[in-house]
Short mmCIF file of C-alpha atoms in Angstrom, two decimals:
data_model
loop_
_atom_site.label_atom_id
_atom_site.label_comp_id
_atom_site.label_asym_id
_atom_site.label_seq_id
_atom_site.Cartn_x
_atom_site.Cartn_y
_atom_site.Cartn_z
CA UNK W 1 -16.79 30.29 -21.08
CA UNK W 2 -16.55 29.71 -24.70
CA UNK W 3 -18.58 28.18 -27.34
CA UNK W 4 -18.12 26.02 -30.46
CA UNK W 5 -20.08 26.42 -33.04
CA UNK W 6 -20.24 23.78 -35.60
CA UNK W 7 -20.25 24.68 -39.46
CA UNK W 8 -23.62 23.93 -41.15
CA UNK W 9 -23.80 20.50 -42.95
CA UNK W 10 -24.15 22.52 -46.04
CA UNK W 11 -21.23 23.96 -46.20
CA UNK W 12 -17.89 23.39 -48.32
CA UNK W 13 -16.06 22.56 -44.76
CA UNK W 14 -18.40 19.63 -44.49
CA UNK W 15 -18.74 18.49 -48.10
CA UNK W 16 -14.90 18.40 -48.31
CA UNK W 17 -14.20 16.06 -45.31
CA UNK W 18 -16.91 14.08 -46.80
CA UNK W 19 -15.59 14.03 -50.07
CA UNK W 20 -12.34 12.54 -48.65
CA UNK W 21 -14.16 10.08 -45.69
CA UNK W 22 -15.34 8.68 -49.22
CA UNK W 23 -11.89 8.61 -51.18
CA UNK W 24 -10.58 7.34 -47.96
CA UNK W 25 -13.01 4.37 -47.98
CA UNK W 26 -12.60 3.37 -52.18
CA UNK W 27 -8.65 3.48 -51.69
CA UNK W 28 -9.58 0.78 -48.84
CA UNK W 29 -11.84 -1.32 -50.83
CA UNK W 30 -9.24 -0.80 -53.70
CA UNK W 31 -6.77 -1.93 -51.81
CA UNK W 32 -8.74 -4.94 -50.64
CA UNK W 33 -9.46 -5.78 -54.12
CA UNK W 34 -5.80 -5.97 -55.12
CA UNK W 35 -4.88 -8.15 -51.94
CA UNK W 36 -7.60 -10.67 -53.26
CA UNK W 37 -7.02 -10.26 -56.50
CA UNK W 38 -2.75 -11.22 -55.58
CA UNK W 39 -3.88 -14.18 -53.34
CA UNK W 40 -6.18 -15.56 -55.80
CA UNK W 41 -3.43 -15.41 -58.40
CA UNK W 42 -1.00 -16.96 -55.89
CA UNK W 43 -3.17 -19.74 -55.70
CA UNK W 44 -4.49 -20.21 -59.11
CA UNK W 45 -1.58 -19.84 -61.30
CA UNK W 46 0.34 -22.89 -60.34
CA UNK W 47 -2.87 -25.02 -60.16
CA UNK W 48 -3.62 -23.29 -63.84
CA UNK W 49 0.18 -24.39 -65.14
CA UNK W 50 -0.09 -28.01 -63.53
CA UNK W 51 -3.53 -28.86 -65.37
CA UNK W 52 -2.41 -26.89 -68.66
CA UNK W 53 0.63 -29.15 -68.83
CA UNK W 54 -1.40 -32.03 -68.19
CA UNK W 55 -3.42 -31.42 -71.35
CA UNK W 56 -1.05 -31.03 -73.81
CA UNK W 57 1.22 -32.99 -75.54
CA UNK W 58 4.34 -34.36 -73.90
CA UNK W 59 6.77 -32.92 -76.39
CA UNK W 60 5.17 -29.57 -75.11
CA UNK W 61 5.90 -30.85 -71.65
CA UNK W 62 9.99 -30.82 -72.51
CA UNK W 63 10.22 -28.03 -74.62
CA UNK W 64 11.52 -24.54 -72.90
CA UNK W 65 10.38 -21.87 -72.97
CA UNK W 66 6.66 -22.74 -72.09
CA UNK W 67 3.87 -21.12 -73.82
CA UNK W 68 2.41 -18.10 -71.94
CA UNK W 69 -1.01 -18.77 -72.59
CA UNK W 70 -1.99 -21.86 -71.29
CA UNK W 71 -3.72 -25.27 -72.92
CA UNK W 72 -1.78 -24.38 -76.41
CA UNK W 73 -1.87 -27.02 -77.84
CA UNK W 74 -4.67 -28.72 -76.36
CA UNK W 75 -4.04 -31.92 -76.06
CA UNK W 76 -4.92 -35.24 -73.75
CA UNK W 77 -1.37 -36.83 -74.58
CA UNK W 78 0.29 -36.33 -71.79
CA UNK W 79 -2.79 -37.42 -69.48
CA UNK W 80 -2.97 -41.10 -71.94
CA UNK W 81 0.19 -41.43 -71.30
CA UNK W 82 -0.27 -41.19 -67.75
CA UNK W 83 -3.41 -43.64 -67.72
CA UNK W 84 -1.40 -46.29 -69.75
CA UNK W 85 1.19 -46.78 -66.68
CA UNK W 86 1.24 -49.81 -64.67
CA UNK W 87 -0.70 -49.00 -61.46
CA UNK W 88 -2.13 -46.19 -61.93
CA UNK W 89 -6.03 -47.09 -63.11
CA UNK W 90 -5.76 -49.50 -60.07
CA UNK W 91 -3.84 -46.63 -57.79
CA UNK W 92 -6.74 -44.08 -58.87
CA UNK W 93 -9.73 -46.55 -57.91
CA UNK W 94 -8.15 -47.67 -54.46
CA UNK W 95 -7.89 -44.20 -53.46
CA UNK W 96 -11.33 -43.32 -54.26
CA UNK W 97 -12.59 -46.41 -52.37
CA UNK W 98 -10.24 -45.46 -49.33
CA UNK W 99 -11.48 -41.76 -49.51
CA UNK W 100 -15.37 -42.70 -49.34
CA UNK W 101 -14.88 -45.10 -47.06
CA UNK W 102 -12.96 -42.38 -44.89
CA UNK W 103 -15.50 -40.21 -45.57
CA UNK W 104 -18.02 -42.45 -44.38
CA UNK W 105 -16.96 -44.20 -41.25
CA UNK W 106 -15.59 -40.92 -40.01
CA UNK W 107 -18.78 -38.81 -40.11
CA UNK W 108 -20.92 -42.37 -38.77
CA UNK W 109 -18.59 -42.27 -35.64
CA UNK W 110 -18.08 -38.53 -35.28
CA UNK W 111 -21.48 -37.85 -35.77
CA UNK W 112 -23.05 -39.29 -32.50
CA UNK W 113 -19.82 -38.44 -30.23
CA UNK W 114 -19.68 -34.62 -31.17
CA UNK W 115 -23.31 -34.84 -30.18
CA UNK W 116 -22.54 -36.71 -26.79
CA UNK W 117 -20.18 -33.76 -26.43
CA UNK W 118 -21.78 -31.18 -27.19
CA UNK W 119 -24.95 -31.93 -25.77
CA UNK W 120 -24.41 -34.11 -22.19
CA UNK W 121 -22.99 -33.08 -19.09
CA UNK W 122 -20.72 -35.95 -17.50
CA UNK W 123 -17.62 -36.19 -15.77
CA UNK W 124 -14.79 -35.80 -17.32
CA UNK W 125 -16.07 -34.37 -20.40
CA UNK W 126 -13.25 -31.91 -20.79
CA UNK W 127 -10.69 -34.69 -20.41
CA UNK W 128 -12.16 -35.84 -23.38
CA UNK W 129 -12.13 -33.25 -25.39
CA UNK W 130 -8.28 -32.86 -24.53
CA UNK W 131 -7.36 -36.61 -25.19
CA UNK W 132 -9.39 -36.67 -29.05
CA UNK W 133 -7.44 -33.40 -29.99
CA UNK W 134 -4.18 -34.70 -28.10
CA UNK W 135 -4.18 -37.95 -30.92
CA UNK W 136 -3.68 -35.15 -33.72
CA UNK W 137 -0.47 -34.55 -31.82
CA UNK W 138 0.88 -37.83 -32.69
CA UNK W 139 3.44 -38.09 -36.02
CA UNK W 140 1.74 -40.08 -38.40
CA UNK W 141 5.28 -42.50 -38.49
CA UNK W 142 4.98 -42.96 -34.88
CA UNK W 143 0.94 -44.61 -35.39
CA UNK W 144 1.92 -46.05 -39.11
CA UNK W 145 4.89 -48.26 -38.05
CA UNK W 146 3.20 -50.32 -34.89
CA UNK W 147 -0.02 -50.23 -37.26
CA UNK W 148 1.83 -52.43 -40.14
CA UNK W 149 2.91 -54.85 -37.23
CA UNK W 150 -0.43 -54.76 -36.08
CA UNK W 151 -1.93 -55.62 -39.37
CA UNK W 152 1.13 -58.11 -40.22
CA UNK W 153 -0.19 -60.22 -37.36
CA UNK W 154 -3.63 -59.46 -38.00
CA UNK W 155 -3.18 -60.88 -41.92
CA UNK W 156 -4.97 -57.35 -42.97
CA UNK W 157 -1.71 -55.51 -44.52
CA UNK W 158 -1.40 -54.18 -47.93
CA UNK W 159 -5.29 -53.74 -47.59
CA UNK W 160 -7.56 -50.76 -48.68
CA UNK W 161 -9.80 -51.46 -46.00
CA UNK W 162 -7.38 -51.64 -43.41
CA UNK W 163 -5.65 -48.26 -44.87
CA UNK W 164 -8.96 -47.03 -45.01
CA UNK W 165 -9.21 -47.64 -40.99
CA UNK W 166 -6.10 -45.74 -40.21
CA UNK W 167 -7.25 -42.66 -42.47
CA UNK W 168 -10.47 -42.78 -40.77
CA UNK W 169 -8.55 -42.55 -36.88
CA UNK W 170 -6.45 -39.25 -38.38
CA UNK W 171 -10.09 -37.83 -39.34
CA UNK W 172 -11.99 -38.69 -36.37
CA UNK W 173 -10.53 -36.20 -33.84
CA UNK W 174 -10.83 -32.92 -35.85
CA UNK W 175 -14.25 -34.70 -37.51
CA UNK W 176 -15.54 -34.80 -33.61
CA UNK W 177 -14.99 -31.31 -32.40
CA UNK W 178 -15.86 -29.89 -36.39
CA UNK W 179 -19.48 -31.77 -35.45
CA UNK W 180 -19.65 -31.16 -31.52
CA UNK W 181 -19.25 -27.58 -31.87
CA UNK W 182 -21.75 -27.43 -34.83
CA UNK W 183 -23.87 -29.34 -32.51
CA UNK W 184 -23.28 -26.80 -29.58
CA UNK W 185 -24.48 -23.90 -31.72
CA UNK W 186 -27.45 -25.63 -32.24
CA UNK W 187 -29.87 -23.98 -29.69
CA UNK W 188 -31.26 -26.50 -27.49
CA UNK W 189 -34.46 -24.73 -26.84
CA UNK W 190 -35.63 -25.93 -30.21
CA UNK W 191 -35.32 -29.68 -29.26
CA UNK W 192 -37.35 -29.10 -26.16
CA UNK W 193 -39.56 -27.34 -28.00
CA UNK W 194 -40.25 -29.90 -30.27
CA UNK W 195 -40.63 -32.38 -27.12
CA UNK W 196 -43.50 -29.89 -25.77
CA UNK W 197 -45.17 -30.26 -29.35
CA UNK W 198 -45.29 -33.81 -29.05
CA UNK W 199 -42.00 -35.26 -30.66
CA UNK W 200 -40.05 -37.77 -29.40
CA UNK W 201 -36.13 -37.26 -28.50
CA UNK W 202 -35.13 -39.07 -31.40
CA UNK W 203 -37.46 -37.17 -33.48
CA UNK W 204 -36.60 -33.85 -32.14
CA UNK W 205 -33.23 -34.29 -33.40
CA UNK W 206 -33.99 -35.65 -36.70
CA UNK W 207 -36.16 -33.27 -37.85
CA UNK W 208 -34.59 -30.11 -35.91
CA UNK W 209 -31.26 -30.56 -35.04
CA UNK W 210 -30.09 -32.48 -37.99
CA UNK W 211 -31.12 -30.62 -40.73
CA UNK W 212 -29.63 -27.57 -39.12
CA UNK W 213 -26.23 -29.40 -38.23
CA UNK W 214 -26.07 -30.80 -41.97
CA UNK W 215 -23.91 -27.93 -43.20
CA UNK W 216 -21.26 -28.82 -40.24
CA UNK W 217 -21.51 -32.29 -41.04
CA UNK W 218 -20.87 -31.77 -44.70
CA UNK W 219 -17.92 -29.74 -43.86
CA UNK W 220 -16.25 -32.63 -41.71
CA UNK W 221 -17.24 -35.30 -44.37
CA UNK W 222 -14.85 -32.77 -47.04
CA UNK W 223 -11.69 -32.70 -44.27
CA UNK W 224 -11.89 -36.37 -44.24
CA UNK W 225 -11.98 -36.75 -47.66
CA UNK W 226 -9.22 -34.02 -48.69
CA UNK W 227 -7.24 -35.45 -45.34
CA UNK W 228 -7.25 -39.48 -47.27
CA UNK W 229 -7.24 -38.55 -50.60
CA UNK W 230 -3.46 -36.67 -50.11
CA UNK W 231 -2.40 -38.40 -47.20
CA UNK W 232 0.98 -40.61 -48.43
CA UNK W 233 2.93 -41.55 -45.62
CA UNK W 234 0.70 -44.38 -44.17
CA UNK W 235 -0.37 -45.19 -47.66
CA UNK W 236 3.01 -45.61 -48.60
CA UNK W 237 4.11 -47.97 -45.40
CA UNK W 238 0.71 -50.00 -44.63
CA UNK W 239 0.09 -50.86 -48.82
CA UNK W 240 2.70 -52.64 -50.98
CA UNK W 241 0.59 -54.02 -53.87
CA UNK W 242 -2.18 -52.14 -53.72
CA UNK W 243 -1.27 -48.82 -53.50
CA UNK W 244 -3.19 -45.51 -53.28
CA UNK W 245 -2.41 -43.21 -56.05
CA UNK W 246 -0.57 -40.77 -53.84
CA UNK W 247 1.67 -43.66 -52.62
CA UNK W 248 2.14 -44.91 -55.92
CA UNK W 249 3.17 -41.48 -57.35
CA UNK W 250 6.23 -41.32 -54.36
CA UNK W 251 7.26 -44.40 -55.09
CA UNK W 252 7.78 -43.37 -58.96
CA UNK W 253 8.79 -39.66 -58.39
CA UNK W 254 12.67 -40.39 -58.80
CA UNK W 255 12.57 -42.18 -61.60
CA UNK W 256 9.03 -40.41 -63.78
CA UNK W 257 9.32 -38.32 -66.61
CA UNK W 258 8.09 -34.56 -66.29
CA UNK W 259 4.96 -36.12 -68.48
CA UNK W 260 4.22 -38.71 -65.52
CA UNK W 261 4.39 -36.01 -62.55
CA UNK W 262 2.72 -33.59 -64.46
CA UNK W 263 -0.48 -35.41 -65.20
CA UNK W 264 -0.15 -36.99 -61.64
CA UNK W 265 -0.28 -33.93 -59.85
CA UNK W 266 -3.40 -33.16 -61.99
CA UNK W 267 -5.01 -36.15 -60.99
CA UNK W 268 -4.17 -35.85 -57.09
CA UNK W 269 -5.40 -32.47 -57.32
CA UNK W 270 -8.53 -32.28 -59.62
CA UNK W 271 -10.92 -35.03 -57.19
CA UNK W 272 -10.26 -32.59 -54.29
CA UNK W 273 -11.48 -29.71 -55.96
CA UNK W 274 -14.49 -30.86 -57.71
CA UNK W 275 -15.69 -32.58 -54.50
CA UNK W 276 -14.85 -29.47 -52.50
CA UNK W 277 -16.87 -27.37 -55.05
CA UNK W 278 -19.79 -29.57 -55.31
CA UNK W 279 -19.87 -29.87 -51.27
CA UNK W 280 -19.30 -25.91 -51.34
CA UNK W 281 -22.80 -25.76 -53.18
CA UNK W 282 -24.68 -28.31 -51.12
CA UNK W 283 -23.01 -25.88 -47.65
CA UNK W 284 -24.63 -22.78 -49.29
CA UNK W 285 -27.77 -24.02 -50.16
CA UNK W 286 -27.89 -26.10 -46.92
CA UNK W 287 -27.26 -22.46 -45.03
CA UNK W 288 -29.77 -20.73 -47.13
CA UNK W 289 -32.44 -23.20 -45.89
CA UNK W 290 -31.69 -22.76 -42.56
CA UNK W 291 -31.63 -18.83 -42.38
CA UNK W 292 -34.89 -18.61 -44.01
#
């Protein structure tokens, strides 16, 4: 029977396969670094181009070649220009109004059915679940063209309110399960536990289960918002007058300048991104107050 014995940890066997466990692991990270590094640039440099010809001037717009460093010359010209267009000041305040009310109704009614979901046992729960995820299946033309009859007879079309409706019905399923499962990782020991202590149901979950399902809920309310403040298709076939900017913008695409679509795209982008970011702050600090 033989024996192996292992070299000492001090000796230059040892130190060398550590040496290169740890070049091993920074040619890793390094290559981690460059993946993120490409993706981020994949992402950034076209949204960097878009608002950089936005704020310049529109001769600046035309010209060829474009300037490799971006904003040069600075300029609000081109975004002016854009402002000064028929429909557009009234395109960019109807789709503000249709995104908050999105925002809104979606997270009032998703709210209390992801927590009848994720918290109550009845029949047919599954079936449910399957049917609210199975209306996300649906084309968008296939709800959008019986909804303008709809709202033809109803004497609501080529309303904000009404558009604002169908947004809200494209949020609600993925708003639901977003908030049900938020709701379901919310342990429910710590709403009977605030029932032994003397709370009420109602006060268990508002001062328990709410505060620690707010970061969910935020989440959902910045899908709905995103999902109305892009979506075109409906916008395009339920508004005629008062279109959202998005709807407005296809309607104009043929016949724009490169100045128009330009500061356009800016414009459907930028909202999206600053409410993401701000929401993006309110998640972290939300998640840092519950994991202390």
């Amino acid at each position: 029977m033989t024996t192996t014995t292992l070299p000492p940890l001090d000796s230059p066997e040892v130190r060398q396969l550590h040496r290169r466990m740890k070049l091993r692991a920074k040619r890793g990270r390094l290559w981690t670094y460059v993946g993120a590094v490409l993706i981020a640039l994949w992402i950034m440099i076209p949204l960097v181009f878009l608002t950089s010809m936005a704020f310049t001037t529109r001769e600046t717009v035309l010209s060829y070649p474009k300037n490799v460093l971006p904003f040069i010359p600075f300029s609000t010209d081109t975004v002016r220009f854009f402002l000064d267009q028929p429909g557009v000041i009234d395109g960019l305040v109807n789709s503000l109004i249709v995104a908050a009310i999105t925002l809104a109704l979606s997270t009032a009614l998703a709210a209390p059915a992801g927590y009848a979901i994720a918290r109550y046992i009845f029949v047919g729960r599954d079936l449910v679940r399957l049917g609210i995820l199975a209306v996300r299946a649906f084309p968008i033309v296939v709800l959008s063209i019986p909804l303008a009859v709809l709202f033809l007879r109803a004497g609501i079309f080529d309303s904000i309110y009404s558009l604002a409706m169908m947004h809200t019905a494209l949020a609600m399923p993925t708003s639901v399960l977003i908030i049900a499962s938020v709701f379901a990782s919310v342990p429910h020991e710590l709403e009977e536990a605030g029932q032994v202590f003397g709370a009420s149901a109602l006060q268990s979950f508002w001062h328990i289960v709410l505060p620690l399902a707010l970061p969910g809920i935020a989440a959902s309310s910045v899908f709905s918002f995103v999902l109305s403040w892009n979506e075109v298709f409906a916008a395009g076939i339920l508004t005629f007058e008062n279109r959202t900017l998005p709807a407005l913008l296809l309607t104009q695409l043929q016949e724009s300048s490169d100045a128009y679509q330009f500061a356009g795209g800016f414009f459907l982008m930028a909202p999206s991104i600053v409410f993401m970011f701000l929401i993006r702050n309110y998640l972290f600090n939300m998640w840092s107050q519950v994991t202390k």
